[in-house]
Coordinates of C-alpha atoms and ligand atoms in Angstrom, one line a residue:
M1 CA 85.1 112.1 40.2
S2 CA 88.5 111.6 42.0
S3 CA 89.4 108.0 42.1
F4 CA 92.5 105.9 42.6
T5 CA 95.1 106.7 39.9
L6 CA 94.8 103.8 37.6
D7 CA 97.8 101.6 37.5
K8 CA 98.5 100.9 33.8
E9 CA 99.8 97.5 34.6
R10 CA 96.8 96.2 36.5
N11 CA 93.2 96.7 35.6
P12 CA 90.6 96.3 38.3
A13 CA 88.9 92.9 38.3
I14 CA 85.7 94.5 39.6
I15 CA 84.6 98.0 38.9
I16 CA 82.0 99.6 41.2
L17 CA 80.0 102.4 39.6
D18 CA 79.1 104.9 42.3
F19 CA 75.6 106.3 42.3
G20 CA 76.1 108.2 45.6
S21 CA 75.7 105.5 48.1
Q22 CA 77.5 105.9 51.5
Y23 CA 78.4 102.2 51.0
S24 CA 80.2 102.4 47.6
E25 CA 83.7 102.2 49.2
L26 CA 82.5 99.6 51.6
I27 CA 81.6 97.4 48.6
A28 CA 85.1 97.9 47.3
R29 CA 86.5 97.0 50.6
R30 CA 84.4 93.8 50.7
I31 CA 85.8 92.9 47.3
R32 CA 89.3 93.4 48.6
E33 CA 88.5 91.0 51.4
T34 CA 88.0 88.4 48.8
Q35 CA 91.5 89.3 47.6
V36 CA 90.2 90.7 44.3
Y37 CA 91.3 94.2 43.1
S38 CA 88.4 96.6 42.7
L39 CA 87.9 100.2 42.0
V40 CA 85.1 102.7 42.6
M41 CA 84.4 104.9 39.5
S42 CA 81.8 107.5 38.7
Y43 CA 78.4 106.3 37.4
M44 CA 79.2 108.4 34.4
T45 CA 82.0 106.1 33.2
S46 CA 81.1 105.2 29.6
A47 CA 80.6 101.7 28.3
E48 CA 83.6 102.4 26.0
E49 CA 85.9 103.2 28.9
L50 CA 84.7 100.2 30.8
K51 CA 85.3 98.0 27.8
E52 CA 88.9 99.3 27.6
L53 CA 89.5 98.6 31.3
G54 CA 88.1 95.1 30.8
P55 CA 86.8 94.2 34.3
K56 CA 85.5 90.8 35.0
G57 CA 82.5 92.2 36.7
I58 CA 80.7 95.4 37.4
I59 CA 78.7 96.4 40.5
L60 CA 76.2 99.2 40.5
S61 CA 76.1 100.8 43.9
G62 CA 73.1 102.0 45.8
G63 CA 72.2 105.7 45.9
P64 CA 69.7 108.1 47.4
S65 CA 67.8 108.8 44.2
S66 CA 64.7 107.3 42.6
V67 CA 65.3 106.0 39.1
Y68 CA 62.1 107.4 37.7
E69 CA 62.7 111.0 38.9
S70 CA 64.2 113.5 36.4
G71 CA 67.8 114.1 37.1
A72 CA 68.4 110.7 38.6
P73 CA 71.9 109.4 37.9
L74 CA 71.7 106.8 35.0
C75 CA 74.4 104.7 33.6
D76 CA 75.5 104.5 29.9
P77 CA 72.9 102.0 28.5
G78 CA 75.8 100.5 26.5
I79 CA 77.0 98.7 29.6
W80 CA 74.1 96.2 29.4
E81 CA 75.5 95.0 26.0
L82 CA 79.2 94.6 27.2
G83 CA 78.7 90.9 28.0
I84 CA 80.3 91.6 31.4
P85 CA 78.5 90.2 34.5
I86 CA 76.7 93.0 36.4
L87 CA 75.4 93.1 40.0
G88 CA 73.0 95.9 40.9
V89 CA 72.7 96.7 44.6
C90 CA 69.5 98.5 45.8
Y91 CA 69.4 101.6 43.5
G92 CA 71.7 99.7 41.2
M93 CA 69.2 96.9 40.8
Q94 CA 66.3 99.4 40.3
L95 CA 68.3 101.1 37.6
M96 CA 68.9 97.7 35.9
V97 CA 65.2 97.0 35.9
H98 CA 64.3 100.6 34.8
Q99 CA 66.7 100.7 31.9
L100 CA 65.9 97.1 30.7
G101 CA 62.2 97.6 30.5
G102 CA 60.8 96.6 33.9
V103 CA 58.9 98.9 36.3
V104 CA 60.1 100.5 39.5
N105 CA 57.6 102.3 41.7
A106 CA 57.5 104.2 44.9
A107 CA 56.5 101.4 47.2
T108 CA 53.5 102.9 48.9
G109 CA 53.4 101.4 52.4
K110 CA 56.1 98.9 51.4
A111 CA 59.3 100.8 52.2
E112 CA 61.6 98.5 54.1
Y113 CA 64.4 99.6 56.4
G114 CA 66.5 97.4 58.7
K115 CA 66.9 93.7 58.9
A116 CA 64.7 91.2 57.0
P117 CA 65.0 87.5 56.6
L118 CA 65.5 86.5 53.0
E119 CA 63.5 83.6 51.6
V120 CA 65.6 82.0 48.8
D121 CA 63.6 80.8 45.8
D122 CA 66.4 79.9 43.4
S123 CA 69.8 78.9 44.9
T124 CA 71.5 77.9 41.6
S125 CA 73.6 81.0 41.1
L126 CA 74.1 84.2 43.1
L127 CA 72.4 82.9 46.2
R128 CA 74.0 79.4 46.0
T129 CA 75.5 79.4 49.4
L130 CA 72.8 81.4 51.3
M131 CA 70.8 79.8 54.0
N132 CA 67.1 80.3 53.8
G133 CA 66.1 83.0 56.3
S134 CA 69.5 84.7 56.2
T135 CA 69.2 88.2 57.6
M136 CA 69.8 91.0 55.1
W137 CA 69.9 94.7 55.6
M138 CA 67.2 96.6 53.7
S139 CA 67.1 100.3 53.1
H140 CA 64.8 101.2 50.3
G141 CA 61.7 103.3 49.6
D142 CA 61.2 102.2 46.0
S143 CA 60.4 98.6 44.8
V144 CA 60.6 96.6 41.6
E145 CA 57.0 96.1 40.5
S146 CA 57.6 94.1 37.3
L147 CA 60.8 92.5 36.0
P148 CA 62.3 93.1 32.5
Q149 CA 62.0 90.3 30.0
D150 CA 64.1 87.2 30.7
F151 CA 64.5 88.1 34.4
T152 CA 63.4 85.9 37.2
S153 CA 63.1 86.5 41.0
L154 CA 65.7 84.6 43.1
A155 CA 64.4 85.6 46.5
H156 CA 61.7 87.5 48.4
T157 CA 61.1 89.0 51.9
N158 CA 57.8 89.6 53.6
S159 CA 57.3 92.9 52.0
T160 CA 59.5 92.7 48.9
P161 CA 58.6 90.0 46.3
N162 CA 61.7 90.8 44.1
A163 CA 64.4 91.0 46.7
A164 CA 67.0 89.3 44.4
I165 CA 66.6 89.0 40.6
A166 CA 68.6 87.6 37.7
C167 CA 68.8 87.3 34.0
H168 CA 71.0 84.1 33.9
R169 CA 71.5 84.2 30.2
R170 CA 73.2 87.6 30.3
S171 CA 74.8 87.3 33.8
L172 CA 72.8 90.3 35.1
Y173 CA 71.9 90.2 38.8
G174 CA 70.2 92.5 41.3
V175 CA 69.7 92.6 45.0
Q176 CA 67.3 94.9 46.8
F177 CA 69.3 94.6 50.1
H178 CA 72.9 95.6 51.0
P179 CA 75.1 92.5 51.1
E180 CA 78.1 94.7 51.9
V181 CA 77.0 95.9 55.4
V182 CA 77.9 93.8 58.5
H183 CA 74.3 93.3 59.5
S184 CA 73.7 91.3 56.3
L185 CA 74.7 87.9 57.6
G186 CA 75.1 86.0 54.3
G187 CA 76.4 89.1 52.5
M188 CA 80.0 88.1 52.1
S189 CA 79.0 84.7 50.9
L190 CA 76.9 86.3 48.2
I191 CA 79.7 88.7 47.2
R192 CA 82.1 85.7 46.9
N193 CA 79.6 83.9 44.7
F194 CA 79.4 86.9 42.4
V195 CA 83.2 87.5 42.4
Y196 CA 84.4 83.9 42.0
D197 CA 81.5 81.8 40.5
I198 CA 80.0 84.4 38.2
C199 CA 82.9 86.7 37.3
K200 CA 85.6 84.0 37.6
C201 CA 88.0 86.3 39.4
E202 CA 91.2 85.0 40.8
P203 CA 92.1 85.8 44.5
N204 CA 95.4 87.7 43.9
W205 CA 95.0 91.0 45.6
T206 CA 96.7 91.0 49.0
T207 CA 98.1 93.6 51.5
N208 CA 101.5 93.1 49.9
T209 CA 100.1 93.8 46.4
F210 CA 98.6 97.0 47.9
I211 CA 101.9 98.0 49.4
D212 CA 103.9 97.4 46.2
E213 CA 101.4 99.4 44.1
A214 CA 101.1 102.2 46.6
I215 CA 104.9 102.5 46.6
S216 CA 105.2 102.7 42.9
Q217 CA 102.3 105.2 42.7
V218 CA 104.0 107.4 45.3
Q219 CA 107.3 107.2 43.4
N220 CA 105.6 108.2 40.2
Q221 CA 103.7 111.0 41.9
V222 CA 106.6 112.7 43.8
G223 CA 109.6 111.9 41.5
D224 CA 112.7 113.4 43.2
K225 CA 110.8 116.0 45.2
R226 CA 110.8 116.3 49.0
V227 CA 107.8 115.2 51.2
L228 CA 106.9 116.3 54.6
L229 CA 104.8 114.2 57.1
A230 CA 103.4 115.3 60.4
L231 CA 104.0 112.2 62.5
S232 CA 101.8 111.7 65.6
G233 CA 102.7 108.2 66.6
G234 CA 99.2 106.9 65.8
V235 CA 98.6 103.9 63.5
D236 CA 97.8 106.0 60.4
S237 CA 100.8 108.4 60.4
S238 CA 103.2 105.6 61.6
T239 CA 102.1 103.3 58.8
L240 CA 102.4 106.1 56.3
A241 CA 105.9 106.9 57.6
F242 CA 107.0 103.3 57.0
L243 CA 105.4 103.2 53.6
L244 CA 106.9 106.4 52.4
N245 CA 110.3 105.5 53.9
K246 CA 110.2 102.4 51.7
A247 CA 109.0 104.4 48.7
I248 CA 111.2 107.5 48.8
G249 CA 113.8 107.0 51.6
N250 CA 115.4 110.3 52.6
Q251 CA 113.2 112.4 50.4
L252 CA 110.9 112.1 53.4
T253 CA 111.0 114.3 56.4
C254 CA 108.8 113.5 59.4
M255 CA 107.9 116.3 61.8
F256 CA 106.9 115.3 65.3
I257 CA 105.4 118.2 67.2
D258 CA 105.5 117.7 71.0
Q259 CA 102.7 120.0 72.3
G260 CA 103.3 118.7 75.8
F261 CA 100.1 116.8 76.1
M262 CA 101.4 113.3 75.2
R263 CA 101.3 110.3 77.4
K264 CA 104.2 109.6 79.7
G265 CA 107.3 108.5 77.8
E266 CA 105.6 108.8 74.4
P267 CA 107.9 111.4 72.8
E268 CA 111.0 109.5 73.9
F269 CA 109.5 106.2 72.7
L270 CA 108.6 107.6 69.2
M271 CA 111.9 109.2 68.6
K272 CA 113.8 106.1 69.7
F273 CA 111.6 103.9 67.6
F274 CA 111.5 105.9 64.3
D275 CA 114.7 107.7 64.3
D276 CA 117.1 105.4 66.2
K277 CA 115.7 102.0 65.3
F278 CA 114.4 102.5 61.8
H279 CA 116.5 105.5 60.7
I280 CA 113.4 107.4 59.5
N281 CA 114.2 111.1 59.4
V282 CA 112.1 112.5 62.3
Q283 CA 112.5 116.1 63.3
Y284 CA 111.5 116.5 67.0
I285 CA 109.9 119.9 67.7
N286 CA 109.6 120.8 71.3
A287 CA 106.7 123.2 71.5
R288 CA 105.6 122.4 75.0
Q289 CA 106.0 125.8 76.5
R290 CA 104.2 127.5 73.6
F291 CA 101.1 125.3 74.0
I292 CA 100.7 125.4 77.7
S293 CA 101.2 129.2 77.9
K294 CA 98.5 129.7 75.3
L295 CA 96.1 127.6 77.5
K296 CA 96.7 129.7 80.7
G297 CA 93.3 130.5 82.3
I298 CA 91.3 128.7 79.6
V299 CA 88.6 126.4 80.9
D300 CA 86.1 126.1 78.0
P301 CA 86.7 122.8 76.1
E302 CA 85.9 124.2 72.7
K303 CA 88.3 127.1 73.3
K304 CA 91.0 124.7 74.4
R305 CA 90.6 122.6 71.3
K306 CA 90.6 125.7 69.0
I307 CA 93.7 127.2 70.7
I308 CA 95.5 123.9 70.4
G309 CA 94.5 123.4 66.8
N310 CA 95.6 126.9 65.8
E311 CA 98.8 126.7 67.6
F312 CA 99.5 123.4 65.9
I313 CA 99.1 125.0 62.5
R314 CA 101.3 127.9 63.5
V315 CA 104.1 125.6 64.7
F316 CA 103.7 123.5 61.6
E317 CA 104.0 126.4 59.3
E318 CA 107.0 127.9 61.0
E319 CA 108.8 124.6 61.2
S320 CA 108.1 123.5 57.7
A321 CA 109.4 126.8 56.4
R322 CA 112.6 126.3 58.5
L323 CA 113.1 122.6 57.4
G324 CA 111.8 123.1 53.8
P325 CA 111.1 123.8 51.1
F326 CA 108.8 120.8 50.6
D327 CA 106.7 120.1 47.5
Y328 CA 104.5 117.5 49.0
L329 CA 102.6 117.0 52.3
A330 CA 101.8 113.4 53.1
Q331 CA 98.7 112.8 55.1
G332 CA 97.4 109.6 56.7
T333 CA 93.8 110.3 55.6
L334 CA 91.7 107.1 55.7
Y335 CA 88.5 106.4 54.0
P336 CA 86.3 107.1 57.0
D337 CA 87.8 110.6 57.1
V338 CA 87.0 111.1 53.5
I339 CA 83.4 110.0 53.9
E340 CA 82.9 112.4 56.7
S341 CA 84.0 115.2 54.4
S342 CA 81.9 114.2 51.4
G343 CA 78.1 114.1 51.0
T344 CA 76.0 111.4 49.4
N345 CA 74.7 113.8 46.8
I346 CA 76.3 113.8 43.5
D347 CA 76.8 116.7 41.2
P348 CA 74.9 115.8 38.0
K349 CA 77.3 117.7 35.8
T350 CA 80.6 116.4 37.0
G351 CA 79.7 113.2 38.8
D352 CA 81.6 114.6 41.9
R353 CA 80.3 114.1 45.4
I354 CA 79.1 117.4 47.0
A355 CA 81.2 118.2 50.0
V356 CA 79.7 118.8 53.5
K357 CA 81.5 120.2 56.5
I358 CA 83.5 117.9 58.6
K359 CA 82.7 117.7 62.4
S360 CA 84.7 120.4 63.9
H361 CA 86.4 118.5 66.8
H362 CA 87.9 115.8 64.6
N363 CA 89.8 118.5 62.7
V364 CA 91.8 119.5 65.8
G365 CA 95.3 118.5 65.3
G366 CA 94.7 118.5 61.5
L367 CA 96.0 120.9 59.0
P368 CA 94.1 123.6 57.1
K369 CA 93.1 122.9 53.5
D370 CA 94.9 125.9 52.0
L371 CA 98.5 125.0 52.7
Q372 CA 100.7 125.4 49.7
F373 CA 101.5 121.7 49.4
K374 CA 100.4 119.0 47.0
L375 CA 99.0 116.1 48.9
V376 CA 100.2 112.5 49.1
E377 CA 97.5 110.3 50.6
P378 CA 98.2 106.7 49.7
L379 CA 95.9 105.3 52.5
K380 CA 92.9 107.2 51.4
K381 CA 90.9 104.3 50.2
L382 CA 91.5 102.0 53.2
F383 CA 89.6 101.3 56.3
K384 CA 91.3 101.3 59.7
D385 CA 91.7 97.6 60.0
E386 CA 93.1 97.4 56.5
V387 CA 95.7 100.1 57.5
R388 CA 96.6 97.9 60.5
K389 CA 97.3 95.0 58.2
V390 CA 99.4 97.2 55.9
G391 CA 101.3 98.5 58.9
Q392 CA 101.9 95.0 60.1
S393 CA 103.1 93.8 56.7
L394 CA 105.5 96.8 56.6
G395 CA 107.1 95.6 59.9
L396 CA 105.5 97.9 62.4
P397 CA 105.3 96.2 65.8
D398 CA 102.0 95.5 67.6
E399 CA 102.8 98.2 70.0
I400 CA 102.1 100.7 67.3
V401 CA 99.7 98.8 65.0
R402 CA 97.3 97.8 67.7
R403 CA 97.5 100.8 70.0
H404 CA 94.5 102.5 71.3
P405 CA 93.3 105.7 69.5
F406 CA 94.6 108.9 71.2
P407 CA 93.1 112.3 70.4
G408 CA 95.0 115.0 68.7
P409 CA 94.8 117.5 71.6
G410 CA 96.0 114.8 73.9
L411 CA 95.8 115.0 77.7
A412 CA 94.7 118.6 77.5
I413 CA 91.1 117.4 76.8
R414 CA 91.4 114.9 79.7
I415 CA 92.1 117.5 82.2
L416 CA 88.9 119.3 82.8
G417 CA 89.2 123.1 83.2
E418 CA 92.6 124.8 83.1
V419 CA 95.6 122.8 82.1
T420 CA 98.6 123.2 84.3
D421 CA 102.0 121.4 84.5
E422 CA 101.1 120.0 87.9
K423 CA 97.9 118.5 86.6
L424 CA 99.6 117.1 83.5
T425 CA 102.2 115.4 85.7
C426 CA 99.5 113.9 87.8
L427 CA 97.4 112.7 84.9
R428 CA 100.4 111.3 83.1
D429 CA 101.2 109.2 86.2
A430 CA 97.7 108.0 86.6
D431 CA 97.3 107.2 82.9
L432 CA 100.5 105.1 82.9
I433 CA 99.1 103.0 85.8
V434 CA 95.8 102.5 83.9
R435 CA 97.7 101.3 80.8
E436 CA 100.0 99.1 82.8
E437 CA 97.2 97.4 84.7
I438 CA 94.9 96.9 81.6
R439 CA 97.8 95.3 79.8
R440 CA 98.8 93.2 82.8
S441 CA 95.2 91.8 82.9
G442 CA 95.4 90.9 79.2
L443 CA 92.5 93.3 78.5
Y444 CA 94.4 95.8 76.3
H445 CA 93.1 94.5 73.0
D446 CA 89.6 93.8 74.3
V447 CA 88.9 97.4 75.0
W448 CA 88.8 100.3 72.5
Q449 CA 90.3 102.8 74.8
A450 CA 91.3 102.8 78.5
F451 CA 92.5 106.0 80.1
A452 CA 92.4 108.4 83.0
V453 CA 90.6 111.8 83.3
L454 CA 91.5 114.4 85.9
L455 CA 88.7 116.4 87.5
P456 CA 89.6 119.8 88.9
V457 CA 87.6 119.5 92.2
Y458 CA 88.7 118.5 95.6
S459 CA 87.3 115.8 97.9
V460 CA 88.2 114.7 101.4
G461 CA 90.1 111.5 102.1
V462 CA 92.3 110.0 104.8
M463 CA 95.8 108.5 104.3
G464 CA 97.6 107.2 107.4
D465 CA 96.3 109.6 110.1
Q466 CA 96.3 112.5 107.7
R467 CA 93.2 114.2 106.2
T468 CA 93.7 114.7 102.5
Y469 CA 91.9 117.1 100.2
A470 CA 92.8 116.3 96.6
W471 CA 91.7 115.6 93.0
P472 CA 89.7 112.5 91.8
I473 CA 90.8 110.5 88.8
V474 CA 88.0 109.1 86.5
L475 CA 88.7 105.8 84.9
R476 CA 87.2 105.6 81.4
C477 CA 87.3 102.2 79.6
V478 CA 85.1 101.7 76.6
S479 CA 84.5 99.0 74.0
S480 CA 83.6 100.2 70.5
E481 CA 83.8 99.2 66.8
D482 CA 84.6 102.6 65.4
G483 CA 84.4 105.2 68.1
M484 CA 81.0 106.4 66.8
T485 CA 79.1 104.5 69.5
A486 CA 80.6 102.9 72.6
D487 CA 79.7 101.0 75.7
W488 CA 81.6 101.1 79.0
S489 CA 83.8 98.1 79.5
R490 CA 83.0 95.6 82.2
I491 CA 86.5 95.5 83.7
P492 CA 86.9 92.8 86.4
Y493 CA 86.8 94.0 90.0
E494 CA 90.4 92.8 90.7
T495 CA 91.8 95.0 87.9
L496 CA 89.7 97.9 89.1
E497 CA 90.9 97.4 92.6
R498 CA 94.6 97.3 91.5
I499 CA 94.2 100.5 89.4
S500 CA 92.5 102.3 92.2
N501 CA 95.0 101.3 94.9
R502 CA 97.9 102.1 92.8
I503 CA 96.7 105.5 91.6
V504 CA 95.8 106.6 95.1
N505 CA 99.0 105.3 96.6
E506 CA 101.4 106.3 93.8
V507 CA 100.1 109.5 92.2
H508 CA 100.7 112.6 94.1
G509 CA 97.7 114.9 94.3
V510 CA 95.0 112.2 93.9
N511 CA 93.0 110.7 96.7
R512 CA 90.0 109.1 94.9
V513 CA 89.3 107.0 91.8
V514 CA 85.8 106.8 90.2
L515 CA 84.6 104.8 87.3
D516 CA 82.7 106.2 84.3
I517 CA 79.8 103.9 83.4
T518 CA 78.2 106.0 80.6
S519 CA 77.8 104.6 77.1
K520 CA 78.0 106.7 73.9
P521 CA 75.5 108.1 73.3
P522 CA 74.5 109.8 75.5
G523 CA 78.1 110.4 76.8
T524 CA 81.1 110.9 74.5
I525 CA 84.3 108.8 74.9
E526 CA 86.4 111.8 75.8
W527 CA 85.3 114.1 78.6
E528 CA 85.9 117.3 76.7
Ligands
XMP601 P1 84.3 111.2 71.3 O1 84.9 111.9 72.5 O2 83.8 112.2 70.3 O3 85.5 110.5 70.6 O4 83.3 110.2 71.7 C1 85.4 109.5 69.6 C2 86.8 109.1 69.2 O5 87.5 110.1 68.7 C3 88.7 110.4 69.4 N1 88.8 111.9 69.5 C4 89.7 112.6 68.7 N2 90.6 112.2 67.9 N3 91.2 114.5 67.5 C5 91.4 113.1 67.3 O6 92.3 112.8 66.5 C6 90.3 114.9 68.4 O7 90.2 116.1 68.6 C7 89.5 113.9 69.0 N4 88.5 114.0 69.9 C8 88.1 112.8 70.2 C9 88.4 109.8 70.8 O8 89.6 109.5 71.5 C10 87.6 108.6 70.4 O9 88.4 107.5 70.0

């Protein structure tokens, strides 16, 4: 399977063997949180290869299979003899039991999903720091019926007698729950016990270590060739621009395509910031006219997104040919983007994950897969908050590192119906007021996104002695962890009042402000 290019100088302290769990990279991320270098590898990695890499510990991930079914992914039995501490998580624990002579069964009537309090029976090792009754996240249909020789049970739950197991003599451990997910309250503590107490790892993996190694990997990968990056001004592409600038300097060309749907002052801000201040080579492409003329008369949200997406690709192709040739395309792909594009099923022949289609709307603003470039994706294994830390360490200011997400199609999907220059001006002005007032109230970092939406309907109002007949602006403020689910933010009345007064008084064409109080689901964050 594709994994991080191995750095010859540094071997991973913890290797995670991936059996197809959606959480494999999350385990790696948790290990990084303990400042220990870890790497996810295919479950097919042989004991010989592992021995050569010399990790201090091995973690076997969960997975969707049942160990006793034919075709279930099994590991090289040689790994049990390596003398390296091993922690099996869920499927990983069942595999350990199965291969070492215990019994795993379909737990008829005993499947356990969701939170369960863990009753600790032996707190001498893996569970040393865990409180009795710690909530752990369970997700299993199968259960361990009987333990292999030399193993003991460390903990149980109401429906799982062997919720954590160990063979102390051989430093083999297994947990039926998922310590890596946030819902498992003592999870990080358990992971620390494994990493530090059992595997004796040193905390020496930091954001700066990541940056240094990513830089040398990029240098090795691209040599003296030219690299193109489509810069959007979001955290991911901005962090990438800084990283690549440090790695390859003027072999990097950034292309910033202004489709005309950016927030007020944004193109000017970005050019000033990257080009003037940091001397990163950014080519500004003014494509405003192209995009808006393509949207003339278009009201359907999906059509709008498709047109914008296609036009983006066309502009990108033309401009990269003009500025090129380039050998490499750099992309700010993050781990959550990768997981969306790969399934949890594993090809039994190659160990590769079987790809599934990405949700269509998050592709908008992205590039097609068949471009003639080789890809440079140094952030591919990171989660969003890790990218923020990398950005910060590289010297990106808070203004960029902690900015709210902004969709690829921009304000075009916040103007319902046809997009016109007049509506864009109106929405830009309203949006600026929302941002200013949310910042002024000190709420900017408490909310996930705060923005304005323009509705193409008219309502009656009165200003002075004049009757008005104008558009309403919707105020959309949400709190969220990852954008997948969201709740509407409880903004104080005083802030709402200031936003409403200012928008109605200062924005030409608007006479009413309404508040969106819909969570996601059932609503989405964006209106189109
Ligand atoms: P929804 O509206 O689906 O949005 O609840 C979830 C998150 O995704 C952002 N979003 C997009 N981001 N291209 C992007 O890069 C898009 O086409 C797109 N559509 C929605 C949205 O702002 C929110 O953070």
